[in-house]
Amino acid sequence: RFTRKGIKLCAGRRHSRVVYLRLPFDEAMAQTGLGCAIHPLSTLTLICLLRFAVAARMVQTPQLTSSLGPDLQATQTCLPIEVHLAVSDDHRDIRATWRTQGTGCSSSVSYGLADPNGRRLRDKPPLQSGGSSYTISEELMCDAPATDRPFTVHMHTAVMSDLEPGALYWYSLGNKDSTWTFRVPPRTDADQRLSFIAFGDMGESKVKARKIPKAAATVKAILAEIDRRPVDLILHVGDLAYADGKFKVWDSFMAQIEPLASRVPYMIGIGNHEAGPCSSGNDLDPSGEGPYQPDWGNYGSESGGECGSMAAHRFVMPGQGNLEARGGAFAAAAAAAATAQVRTLTPADTATSKTATANAGERATRAGALVPGAVGSGPSALYRRALASSSVASAGIVQEEARLKAAAGMGKAELQPREGSGSVREEAMMRSEDYGDDAIGDQSDDDDEGQEEKFDAAAVGKAAGQAAAADMPPPVSPHPPHLTYRRNSPNPPFWYSFASGPVHFSMLSSEHDLEPGSTQQSWLESDLVAVDRCRTPWVIVMLHRPMYVVYPHKDNRVVGDHIRASIEDLLLDYQVDVVVSGHVHTYYRSCSAAGGKCVLDERKGIVHLVVGTAGHELSDVEDDQKDWCDEVINDWGFGRFDVDGDTLHFSFIRTGDGRVGDSLTLRAKVSRGDACDRVRGTGLMD
């Protein structure tokens, strides 16, 4: 048992022996009186000794509870776990997100340049950035089983900014001594090389070992691969944890990927096991979209009532820098902070910042009316819905303006819009100050027509811009999210984009509407029209469900055909180079395909890579396939991409032995020289 002097190991009733050990958990040990040492031993040695003693019935298993004192307990509950990185909105920024077991823990991150071994450079003072904390609970979920059991997950997120592209950094979280290292991805430029790994359908092999036998093995194989040949990014294209409404599975999955995600930015997409229609509570869907369940598709409740909420709160993807505007726990935390700030204002504060106090007071009153109880008790559903709809921040309008200006130099402005596409090209030709017009064919909900007539997105956007300039939170719109969300703004983690090195990545959600006139397709077109092919000659689109599906997967093939009918022409118009998917639990790749067939001119088709092989049990695949199917390997593994200039080399690497099972080399469809000439001709190039 633990004593104030050490550990007492009792060999019998008549004889006892006291052994003094040093317990190097952290500095708090010394403060509890457990630090008196004769023989310094590592934590691993101590654990082995205790296990031996328990096996020999010499001692009882020690309980590290309140007997260790409040300081040690606080240290243990604030240890960062489930650490993962992501690319942020600026290519020089990296976001760190982590979980703690307790509340009241620091959300700051310290970081700095590291030597080749990952050690701090002593001549470089460390940098520090404050962060945010928020709580995920069952109240943010939509339906059972995710809502069946109460739970709380304490999350923290912070951004490391102004980083040197390609440099090695160390970082520590929450004022703790533990450090991690990462290398900043290359700057966005065609002259840079980029390597990344992509896959789908991983899960975790602890709780669901029978259905997901190879997830842990794939993580181990990826670690071995990046030790041999480092990569800049990891992309997980949907079906992340297969938690299906069980939050403990998420904990297991996040712990499993931490060795990868804590050292390489881990970007995710949404799959059917993260988001999907629920029997109730769909208004809590953080995407702001209504449930998508067309009668022709096999869209079901595989998310177990999560409706994307767990993934959206666990993984903070780029595309919307204002976290509060994402709604859910982010907005609740911001409201709680605003309320606390107002309560602590002094008369002097009020006199020196009258405007700020008025705005904060109004917001606090709103929060008080809608969030009953103390901070941490969880926001009401009404408040979550209201704050989720505040995503019409001015950043979306500003970004749209920039994209429209850049479009003229991309050689795309002359393309004719397709009828009913709700395209950004239509908006460019019919430009007006009214940002509130929906795309053609988007009025499908008769019950909302009255609210739509009253909604003025331009006014809300202007108010949001004024709030941002005054360093205030954006205004909250009372309208449902799917009516107020900016049609041409990203909606992370459901659909968003980012660029790294010579590649522009567009992440889509196959679990939401992609048909002409949909919010997502409108955003996709605005995203593709603004790509600078002079800086990023490669465009890669990623979505969970594939557009091309092998036999015998009839239901998935029907869905793929509909997705292809919705967006393939758009992807071909903008000369997308590669589409990466998962969902079907096997590996296969297509020829350069269009319209379900191979094309002789590779620039008029797209190569589709399906890599749903990261852990889940494999799918059946027939021997006879369509002509568009060039290669099938029914084995676990992951894809590796190495991009250098106008050349992309792809390899499918097997989990079992780390060998290359299939490979392919592609040339960029758009010549960088031609793209740069077009940009120079418009005067948009530096």
XYZ file of C-alpha atoms in Angstrom:
686
model
C 0.000 0.000 0.000
C 1.045 3.634 -0.449
C 2.325 5.445 2.596
C 3.773 8.893 3.062
C 7.245 7.350 2.910
C 6.899 4.863 0.120
C 5.258 1.539 -0.686
C 4.865 -1.090 1.981
C 5.058 -4.650 0.698
C 3.777 -7.133 3.292
C 5.296 -10.587 2.930
C 3.334 -12.174 5.751
C 1.741 -11.691 9.137
C 4.955 -11.882 11.149
C 7.401 -10.389 8.718
C 7.140 -7.213 6.748
C 9.475 -5.201 4.682
C 9.328 -1.578 3.653
C 10.766 -0.686 0.243
C 11.325 2.986 -0.623
C 10.841 3.868 -4.251
C 10.943 7.012 -6.301
C 7.741 7.476 -8.271
C 8.572 9.693 -11.268
C 5.015 10.466 -12.366
C 5.399 14.242 -12.197
C 6.468 17.028 -9.880
C 3.262 16.797 -7.864
C 4.463 13.476 -6.436
C 7.096 15.274 -4.436
C 4.472 17.558 -2.946
C 2.470 14.607 -1.615
C 5.338 13.064 0.307
C 5.779 10.164 -2.096
C 8.997 11.451 -3.547
C 11.486 10.187 -0.940
C 13.786 8.032 -2.990
C 16.586 5.550 -2.481
C 16.446 3.678 -5.800
C 15.173 5.707 -8.774
C 12.895 3.520 -10.871
C 10.952 4.238 -14.017
C 7.171 4.174 -14.012
C 7.259 0.997 -16.120
C 9.517 -0.709 -13.578
C 7.189 0.318 -10.766
C 4.165 -1.088 -12.578
C 5.949 -4.379 -13.219
C 6.968 -4.593 -9.544
C 3.423 -3.973 -8.362
C 1.996 -6.542 -10.756
C 4.501 -9.097 -9.477
C 3.589 -8.289 -5.893
C -0.120 -8.631 -6.588
C 0.437 -11.940 -8.369
C 2.404 -13.203 -5.360
C -0.391 -12.019 -3.037
C 2.060 -9.769 -1.259
C 0.057 -6.575 -1.642
C -3.315 -5.343 -2.720
C -3.577 -3.265 -5.867
C -3.009 0.372 -4.849
C -5.841 2.812 -5.433
C -4.706 6.245 -6.611
C -7.656 8.141 -5.185
C -8.127 10.964 -2.756
C -5.346 9.677 -0.510
C -2.892 11.222 -2.968
C -4.140 14.710 -2.247
C -5.973 17.306 -4.311
C -2.879 18.600 -6.127
C -2.012 15.173 -7.522
C -5.622 14.480 -8.465
C -5.805 17.759 -10.397
C -2.560 16.884 -12.168
C -3.859 13.491 -13.236
C -7.278 14.703 -14.425
C -5.714 17.520 -16.481
C -3.247 15.323 -18.358
C -3.766 15.807 -22.114
C -5.021 12.660 -23.827
C -6.315 11.841 -27.313
C -4.090 14.556 -28.782
C -4.546 15.300 -32.477
C -3.476 18.002 -34.906
C -5.164 19.571 -37.913
C -4.397 22.132 -40.573
C -5.972 25.448 -39.628
C -7.378 28.245 -41.756
C -3.941 29.739 -42.426
C -1.310 27.420 -43.910
C 1.138 28.704 -41.292
C -1.117 27.601 -38.431
C -1.682 24.183 -36.882
C -4.549 23.433 -34.509
C -4.080 21.072 -31.554
C -7.136 19.454 -29.941
C -7.143 17.191 -26.911
C -9.237 15.814 -24.083
C -8.843 15.890 -20.308
C -10.642 13.815 -17.725
C -11.331 16.789 -15.484
C -12.701 20.310 -15.735
C -10.985 23.614 -15.097
C -7.833 22.542 -16.961
C -5.696 24.907 -18.991
C -6.394 25.127 -22.727
C -3.120 26.788 -23.656
C -0.407 25.409 -25.908
C 3.325 26.125 -25.673
C 5.502 25.492 -28.718
C 8.747 26.314 -30.408
C 11.335 25.224 -32.948
C 13.010 21.885 -32.261
C 16.340 20.339 -33.194
C 16.441 17.245 -35.470
C 15.876 15.037 -32.406
C 12.760 16.924 -31.379
C 14.374 18.725 -28.432
C 13.718 22.367 -27.650
C 16.162 24.879 -29.023
C 17.415 26.639 -25.913
C 18.241 29.844 -27.770
C 14.634 30.126 -28.994
C 12.143 31.332 -26.360
C 8.966 29.235 -26.292
C 5.759 30.668 -27.699
C 2.362 30.287 -26.093
C -1.166 30.513 -27.398
C -4.407 30.507 -25.459
C -7.204 28.160 -26.443
C -10.797 27.225 -25.752
C -12.468 24.466 -23.774
C -15.883 22.965 -24.323
C -17.900 19.943 -23.245
C -19.518 17.268 -25.372
C -22.498 15.524 -23.803
C -25.458 13.372 -24.715
C -27.545 16.555 -25.019
C -25.691 17.369 -28.241
C -26.679 14.049 -29.798
C -29.851 13.584 -31.835
C -31.264 10.190 -30.966
C -30.760 6.847 -29.228
C -28.485 5.091 -28.490
C -26.240 8.178 -28.374
C -28.707 9.884 -26.015
C -29.360 6.864 -23.797
C -26.544 7.298 -21.275
C -25.296 10.564 -19.736
C -21.674 11.358 -20.506
C -19.332 14.320 -20.598
C -16.197 14.739 -22.686
C -13.986 17.697 -21.749
C -12.292 19.043 -24.865
C -9.650 21.706 -25.475
C -8.393 23.294 -28.670
C -5.727 25.887 -29.455
C -3.911 27.152 -32.546
C -0.149 27.367 -32.993
C 0.366 30.276 -35.358
C 3.043 31.884 -37.532
C 4.898 28.598 -38.029
C 7.737 28.104 -40.481
C 6.645 25.755 -43.305
C 8.647 22.547 -43.300
C 10.180 23.198 -39.853
C 10.145 20.779 -36.910
C 8.385 21.998 -33.755
C 7.857 20.733 -30.240
C 4.665 21.500 -28.322
C 3.133 20.911 -24.905
C -0.492 21.234 -23.881
C -2.213 22.673 -20.849
C 0.988 23.721 -19.047
C 2.131 20.107 -18.779
C 5.678 18.840 -19.128
C 4.868 16.186 -21.735
C 5.898 17.243 -25.219
C 5.116 16.124 -28.742
C 6.703 17.032 -32.053
C 5.392 17.709 -35.543
C 6.661 19.042 -38.829
C 4.754 21.902 -40.432
C 3.406 21.001 -43.891
C 4.997 22.836 -46.833
C 3.748 26.225 -47.888
C 1.075 26.376 -50.550
C 3.050 26.553 -53.771
C 3.517 24.502 -56.911
C 7.279 24.304 -56.278
C 6.765 22.359 -53.029
C 6.660 18.590 -52.610
C 3.837 17.023 -50.633
C 3.383 13.511 -49.246
C 0.226 12.296 -47.559
C -1.599 9.129 -46.563
C -5.304 8.557 -47.200
C -7.755 5.834 -46.243
C -11.268 5.229 -44.959
C -13.185 2.846 -42.719
C -10.722 2.300 -39.884
C -12.575 1.928 -36.568
C -10.805 0.569 -33.522
C -9.735 -2.955 -32.635
C -10.314 -2.976 -28.891
C -14.068 -2.746 -28.342
C -15.087 -3.973 -31.810
C -12.299 -6.429 -32.542
C -14.593 -8.945 -34.279
C -15.942 -6.561 -36.922
C -12.836 -4.406 -37.084
C -9.881 -6.776 -36.813
C -7.101 -4.722 -38.428
C -7.454 -1.115 -37.249
C -4.634 -1.283 -34.691
C -2.454 -3.164 -37.169
C -3.027 -0.480 -39.814
C -2.053 2.266 -37.366
C 1.129 0.332 -36.611
C 1.822 -0.104 -40.326
C 1.312 3.615 -40.999
C 3.652 4.484 -38.138
C 6.295 2.223 -39.640
C 5.763 3.800 -43.061
C 6.100 7.398 -41.880
C 9.156 6.472 -39.812
C 10.773 5.280 -43.049
C 9.374 8.014 -45.282
C 7.741 10.949 -43.447
C 4.481 12.429 -44.692
C 2.930 15.866 -44.286
C -0.754 14.948 -43.850
C -3.066 12.062 -43.019
C -6.593 12.057 -44.477
C -9.303 9.778 -43.077
C -12.206 9.776 -45.535
C -15.147 8.833 -43.344
C -16.209 5.973 -41.071
C -13.818 7.004 -38.337
C -14.515 5.160 -35.071
C -17.620 3.091 -35.916
C -18.862 4.214 -32.504
C -22.500 4.136 -33.646
C -23.656 6.140 -30.647
C -21.304 4.618 -28.047
C -19.023 7.348 -26.707
C -16.559 4.889 -25.141
C -15.738 3.585 -28.619
C -14.766 7.125 -29.556
C -12.383 7.230 -26.591
C -10.778 3.982 -27.729
C -10.457 5.176 -31.317
C -8.958 8.527 -30.372
C -6.396 6.825 -28.136
C -5.557 4.430 -30.978
C -4.806 7.160 -33.520
C -2.983 9.495 -31.116
C 0.509 8.206 -32.075
C -0.299 9.291 -35.647
C -2.493 12.313 -35.111
C -0.255 13.950 -32.500
C 2.661 14.171 -34.955
C 0.974 14.604 -38.376
C -2.118 16.768 -39.098
C -5.074 14.366 -39.209
C -7.814 15.591 -41.546
C -11.179 13.848 -41.603
C -14.288 13.509 -43.713
C -17.761 12.374 -42.699
C -19.092 8.875 -43.382
C -22.388 7.122 -42.803
C -21.229 5.957 -39.363
C -20.715 9.576 -38.269
C -23.752 11.285 -39.781
C -27.101 10.166 -41.047
C -30.839 10.585 -40.607
C -32.265 9.923 -37.145
C -35.825 9.192 -36.091
C -35.813 12.358 -33.969
C -33.608 15.275 -33.015
C -32.446 16.060 -36.539
C -32.660 19.770 -35.741
C -29.508 19.284 -33.659
C -27.505 18.172 -36.684
C -24.483 20.528 -36.587
C -24.333 20.630 -40.380
C -27.461 22.792 -40.347
C -28.978 20.613 -43.061
C -32.163 18.608 -42.806
C -31.997 14.801 -42.774
C -30.948 13.381 -46.132
C -32.729 10.112 -46.853
C -33.705 9.841 -50.532
C -35.912 6.892 -51.430
C -33.329 5.595 -53.920
C -30.468 5.291 -51.403
C -29.410 3.060 -48.527
C -29.140 5.984 -46.112
C -29.903 4.744 -42.603
C -29.223 5.474 -38.943
C -25.733 3.940 -38.820
C -24.467 6.879 -36.752
C -26.427 5.604 -33.763
C -28.077 8.968 -33.172
C -24.889 11.048 -33.371
C -25.984 12.878 -36.572
C -22.427 14.133 -37.059
C -22.221 15.885 -33.698
C -19.511 13.750 -32.134
C -17.235 13.989 -35.149
C -17.860 17.742 -35.519
C -16.850 18.350 -31.902
C -13.952 15.886 -31.745
C -12.297 17.115 -34.949
C -12.035 20.853 -35.592
C -11.439 21.138 -39.321
C -10.578 24.381 -41.171
C -13.019 26.557 -43.041
C -14.716 28.557 -40.301
C -12.316 30.338 -37.985
C -15.051 31.528 -35.630
C -15.690 28.412 -33.535
C -18.727 29.951 -31.891
C -20.461 30.167 -35.260
C -20.327 26.381 -35.517
C -22.952 26.160 -32.801
C -23.300 23.250 -30.397
C -20.777 23.042 -27.577
C -18.624 25.769 -29.148
C -21.433 28.311 -28.932
C -22.461 27.158 -25.458
C -18.922 27.603 -24.160
C -18.682 31.068 -25.702
C -22.006 32.067 -24.175
C -20.904 30.835 -20.758
C -17.674 32.794 -21.054
C -19.568 35.927 -22.082
C -21.915 35.527 -19.132
C -19.007 35.129 -16.730
C -17.291 38.181 -18.205
C -20.365 40.348 -17.739
C -20.778 39.206 -14.138
C -17.223 40.275 -13.328
C -17.369 43.733 -14.945
C -16.707 46.638 -12.584
C -18.197 50.146 -12.883
C -14.855 51.311 -14.273
C -15.003 48.620 -16.952
C -18.500 49.740 -17.847
C -17.472 53.360 -18.153
C -14.481 52.603 -20.413
C -16.203 50.120 -22.720
C -19.833 51.089 -22.882
C -20.485 49.594 -26.291
C -18.777 46.299 -25.478
C -20.752 45.972 -22.261
C -24.043 46.598 -24.033
C -23.360 43.934 -26.623
C -22.121 41.427 -24.072
C -25.031 42.191 -21.783
C -27.529 41.550 -24.542
C -25.819 38.262 -25.335
C -25.650 37.268 -21.690
C -29.358 37.944 -21.266
C -30.051 35.712 -24.227
C -27.840 33.015 -22.755
C -29.460 33.287 -19.341
C -32.902 32.802 -20.813
C -31.928 29.778 -22.812
C -29.278 28.027 -20.742
C -30.710 27.070 -17.370
C -28.484 25.983 -14.526
C -24.801 26.358 -13.901
C -22.029 26.336 -16.474
C -21.352 22.771 -17.537
C -24.924 21.586 -17.080
C -25.376 21.595 -20.850
C -27.239 24.027 -23.107
C -30.879 23.646 -23.913
C -31.898 22.372 -27.324
C -33.426 25.751 -28.187
C -30.189 27.543 -27.423
C -28.155 25.070 -29.444
C -30.439 25.559 -32.419
C -30.310 29.342 -32.140
C -26.556 29.567 -31.833
C -25.977 27.008 -34.564
C -27.681 29.386 -36.960
C -25.150 32.173 -36.343
C -22.863 30.750 -39.005
C -23.539 33.605 -41.419
C -20.409 35.388 -40.261
C -18.934 38.031 -42.521
C -15.943 35.816 -43.267
C -18.128 33.756 -45.577
C -19.101 36.778 -47.658
C -15.570 38.137 -47.755
C -14.244 34.754 -48.839
C -16.885 34.527 -51.569
C -15.901 37.945 -52.913
C -12.246 36.877 -53.050
C -13.133 33.678 -54.839
C -15.209 35.479 -57.427
C -12.355 37.892 -58.130
C -9.904 35.021 -58.454
C -12.238 33.106 -60.754
C -11.557 35.453 -63.628
C -7.957 34.303 -63.753
C -8.679 30.595 -63.607
C -9.985 30.267 -67.130
C -13.421 29.240 -65.855
C -15.533 32.369 -66.066
C -16.407 31.664 -69.663
C -18.028 28.299 -68.894
C -21.807 28.278 -69.209
C -23.700 27.375 -66.020
C -25.832 24.272 -66.016
C -29.529 24.850 -65.597
C -30.623 24.738 -61.978
C -27.107 24.377 -60.622
C -27.279 27.395 -58.325
C -23.769 28.113 -59.530
C -21.436 30.815 -58.382
C -20.920 31.682 -62.051
C -24.578 32.671 -62.229
C -24.052 34.884 -59.223
C -20.982 36.442 -60.857
C -22.982 37.359 -63.972
C -26.021 38.590 -62.045
C -24.163 40.302 -59.214
C -26.230 42.356 -56.799
C -26.079 43.402 -53.183
C -28.701 40.884 -52.167
C -26.894 37.885 -50.683
C -30.145 36.347 -49.503
C -31.303 34.757 -52.762
C -31.292 30.983 -52.702
C -30.236 28.941 -55.692
C -32.827 27.727 -58.161
C -34.683 24.686 -56.949
C -33.765 25.089 -53.283
C -37.241 25.959 -52.013
C -38.365 22.505 -50.971
C -39.805 23.196 -47.521
C -43.180 24.950 -47.722
C -43.303 25.456 -43.965
C -40.221 27.667 -44.096
C -41.245 29.975 -46.946
C -42.545 32.656 -44.597
C -39.337 32.716 -42.635
C -37.307 32.754 -45.842
C -39.081 35.920 -46.983
C -38.183 37.668 -43.729
C -34.558 36.611 -43.715
C -32.032 39.131 -45.036
C -28.625 37.460 -45.199
C -26.931 40.677 -46.314
C -28.130 42.471 -43.201
C -27.006 39.653 -40.950
C -23.663 39.473 -42.743
C -23.186 43.228 -42.350
C -24.018 43.021 -38.657
C -21.616 40.112 -38.293
C -18.893 42.153 -39.979
C -19.473 45.044 -37.596
C -19.353 42.662 -34.650
C -16.120 41.141 -35.894
C -14.538 44.582 -36.332
C -15.507 45.432 -32.762
C -14.141 42.091 -31.537
C -17.652 41.001 -30.608
C -19.424 37.689 -31.202
C -21.573 37.596 -34.359
C -25.305 38.179 -34.022
C -27.577 35.210 -33.494
C -30.254 34.679 -36.097
C -33.553 33.177 -34.905
C -34.016 31.271 -38.157
C -33.266 27.579 -38.660
C -29.663 26.851 -39.654
C -30.486 25.417 -43.074
C -32.079 28.733 -44.086
C -29.387 31.073 -42.781
C -26.240 29.175 -43.664
C -24.167 30.879 -46.378
C -24.605 28.864 -49.535
C -21.031 29.379 -50.693
C -19.331 29.054 -47.318
C -17.618 25.899 -46.066
C -19.336 23.785 -43.445
C -16.581 21.860 -41.633
C -16.154 18.989 -41.061
C -18.935 18.124 -43.509
C -17.638 20.043 -46.523
C -14.566 22.233 -46.542
C -11.307 22.706 -48.405
C -7.681 23.529 -47.747
C -4.438 23.701 -49.679
C -1.006 22.333 -48.862
C 2.027 22.329 -51.109
C 0.884 21.968 -54.722
C -2.482 20.354 -53.871
C -5.944 21.780 -53.290
C -8.132 19.368 -51.273
C -11.948 19.531 -51.362
C -13.659 17.362 -48.752
C -17.320 16.512 -49.374
C -20.033 14.767 -47.383
C -21.734 11.940 -49.209
C -24.215 11.866 -46.282
C -25.717 15.212 -47.321
C -27.429 16.399 -50.458
C -25.096 16.857 -53.441
C -27.785 17.279 -56.078
C -28.086 20.423 -58.256
C -29.482 23.290 -56.202
C -28.188 21.877 -52.933
C -26.170 23.930 -50.475
C -23.239 21.568 -50.738
C -23.035 21.592 -54.528
C -23.276 25.377 -54.546
C -20.312 25.535 -52.163
C -18.378 22.953 -54.187
C -18.652 24.988 -57.355
C -17.628 28.195 -55.600
C -14.657 26.307 -54.144
C -13.488 24.842 -57.455
C -13.921 28.057 -59.424
C -11.551 29.837 -57.042
C -8.702 27.304 -57.156
C -5.458 28.917 -58.295
C -3.989 26.222 -60.552
C -0.817 28.284 -60.833
C -0.144 27.733 -57.106
C -1.972 24.408 -56.680
C -1.973 22.567 -60.016
C -3.447 19.462 -58.365
C -7.088 19.237 -57.252
C -8.142 16.187 -55.223
C -11.743 15.635 -54.125
C -12.528 13.315 -51.240
C -15.888 11.872 -50.186
C -16.817 8.755 -48.268
C -19.206 6.980 -50.643
C -17.623 6.228 -54.031
C -19.072 7.348 -57.339
C -17.850 4.156 -59.024
C -18.692 0.906 -57.215
C -17.527 -2.639 -57.900
C -19.796 -5.673 -58.046
C -21.713 -7.155 -56.223
C -22.557 -4.039 -54.163
C -25.846 -3.150 -55.829
C -27.210 -0.742 -53.192
C -23.919 1.147 -52.993
C -23.743 1.222 -56.788
C -27.182 2.856 -56.980
C -26.021 5.570 -54.565
C -22.771 5.985 -56.481
C -24.650 6.430 -59.743
C -26.767 9.194 -58.209
C -23.743 10.995 -56.773
C -22.012 10.691 -60.133
C -25.048 12.123 -61.903
C -25.044 15.054 -59.466
C -21.410 16.165 -59.470
C -19.335 14.315 -62.092
C -19.890 16.958 -64.789
C -18.902 19.646 -62.306
C -15.692 17.813 -61.398
C -14.900 17.281 -65.069
C -15.546 20.948 -65.880
C -12.961 21.994 -63.324
C -10.520 19.260 -64.302
C -10.320 17.513 -60.935
C -7.397 15.103 -61.009
C -8.329 12.406 -58.474
C -11.304 11.368 -56.333
C -10.559 9.384 -53.149
C -13.300 7.424 -51.340
C -13.944 4.594 -48.923
C -17.183 2.909 -47.775
C -16.668 -0.268 -49.795
C -14.256 -2.324 -47.707
C -11.761 -3.215 -50.361
C -9.184 -1.438 -52.509
C -9.788 -0.685 -56.162
C -8.976 2.001 -58.684
C -10.540 3.092 -61.921
C -9.121 4.127 -65.231
C -9.519 7.761 -66.201
C -13.296 7.528 -66.269
C -16.275 9.661 -67.250
C -19.886 8.622 -67.658
C -19.148 5.144 -66.370
C -16.565 4.430 -69.066
C -12.856 4.822 -69.665
C -11.823 7.748 -71.839
C -8.858 7.827 -74.185
C -7.902 11.393 -73.312
C -7.020 11.176 -69.619
C -7.641 14.889 -69.204
C -11.311 14.255 -69.933
C -11.751 11.684 -67.176
C -10.999 11.265 -63.466
C -9.135 8.478 -61.651
C -11.121 7.160 -58.681
C -9.269 5.497 -55.799
C -11.335 3.591 -53.222
C -9.372 2.741 -50.056
C -11.942 1.492 -47.535
C -9.378 -0.903 -46.126
C -8.005 0.621 -42.915
C -9.456 -1.852 -40.420
C -13.033 -3.023 -40.944
C -13.605 -6.570 -42.095
C -13.353 -6.791 -45.868
C -16.180 -6.846 -48.406
C -16.882 -9.470 -51.019
C -15.736 -8.618 -54.526
C -16.646 -10.480 -57.702
C -14.040 -11.459 -60.272
C -15.866 -9.925 -63.220
C -16.035 -6.149 -63.096
C -16.847 -3.266 -65.419
C -14.220 -2.131 -67.896
C -13.564 1.034 -65.873
C -12.137 -1.042 -63.006
C -8.366 -1.320 -63.523
C -7.273 -3.010 -60.288
C -8.801 -4.698 -57.217
C -6.947 -5.887 -54.095
C -9.120 -7.360 -51.375
C -6.731 -6.755 -48.493
C -6.200 -4.260 -45.692
C -3.994 -1.277 -46.316
C -3.774 2.445 -47.002
C -2.870 4.806 -49.818
C 0.286 6.881 -50.006
C 0.549 9.908 -52.308
C 3.793 11.648 -53.243
C 3.362 14.827 -55.288
C 6.308 16.539 -56.947
C 5.615 19.265 -59.486
C 3.220 17.980 -62.143
C 3.760 14.317 -61.130
C 1.768 12.328 -58.565
C 2.854 8.845 -57.529
C 0.311 6.698 -55.683
C 0.932 3.433 -53.832
C -1.466 1.076 -52.077
C 0.502 -0.291 -49.116
C -0.604 -3.500 -47.450
C -1.113 -3.492 -43.682
C 0.238 -6.995 -43.235
C 3.768 -6.633 -44.578
C 4.121 -2.967 -45.542
C 4.693 -3.841 -49.192
C 3.286 -1.994 -52.167
C 0.334 -3.878 -53.611
C -0.490 -1.472 -56.413
C 0.939 1.767 -57.782
C 0.086 4.451 -60.284
C 1.733 7.590 -61.658
C -0.334 10.529 -62.895
C 0.411 13.865 -64.552
C -1.481 17.004 -63.561
C -4.306 17.816 -65.958
C -3.684 21.550 -65.899
C -0.285 22.738 -67.029
C 1.151 25.069 -64.452
C 2.607 27.253 -67.186
C -0.769 27.721 -68.842
C -2.450 28.428 -65.502
C 0.181 30.987 -64.531
C -0.070 32.666 -67.930
C -3.818 33.089 -67.416
C -3.244 34.572 -63.973
C -0.605 36.967 -65.303
C -2.974 38.007 -68.046
C -5.577 39.070 -65.475
C -3.030 40.912 -63.337
C -3.837 38.803 -60.257
C -0.384 37.296 -59.867
C 2.170 38.815 -57.506
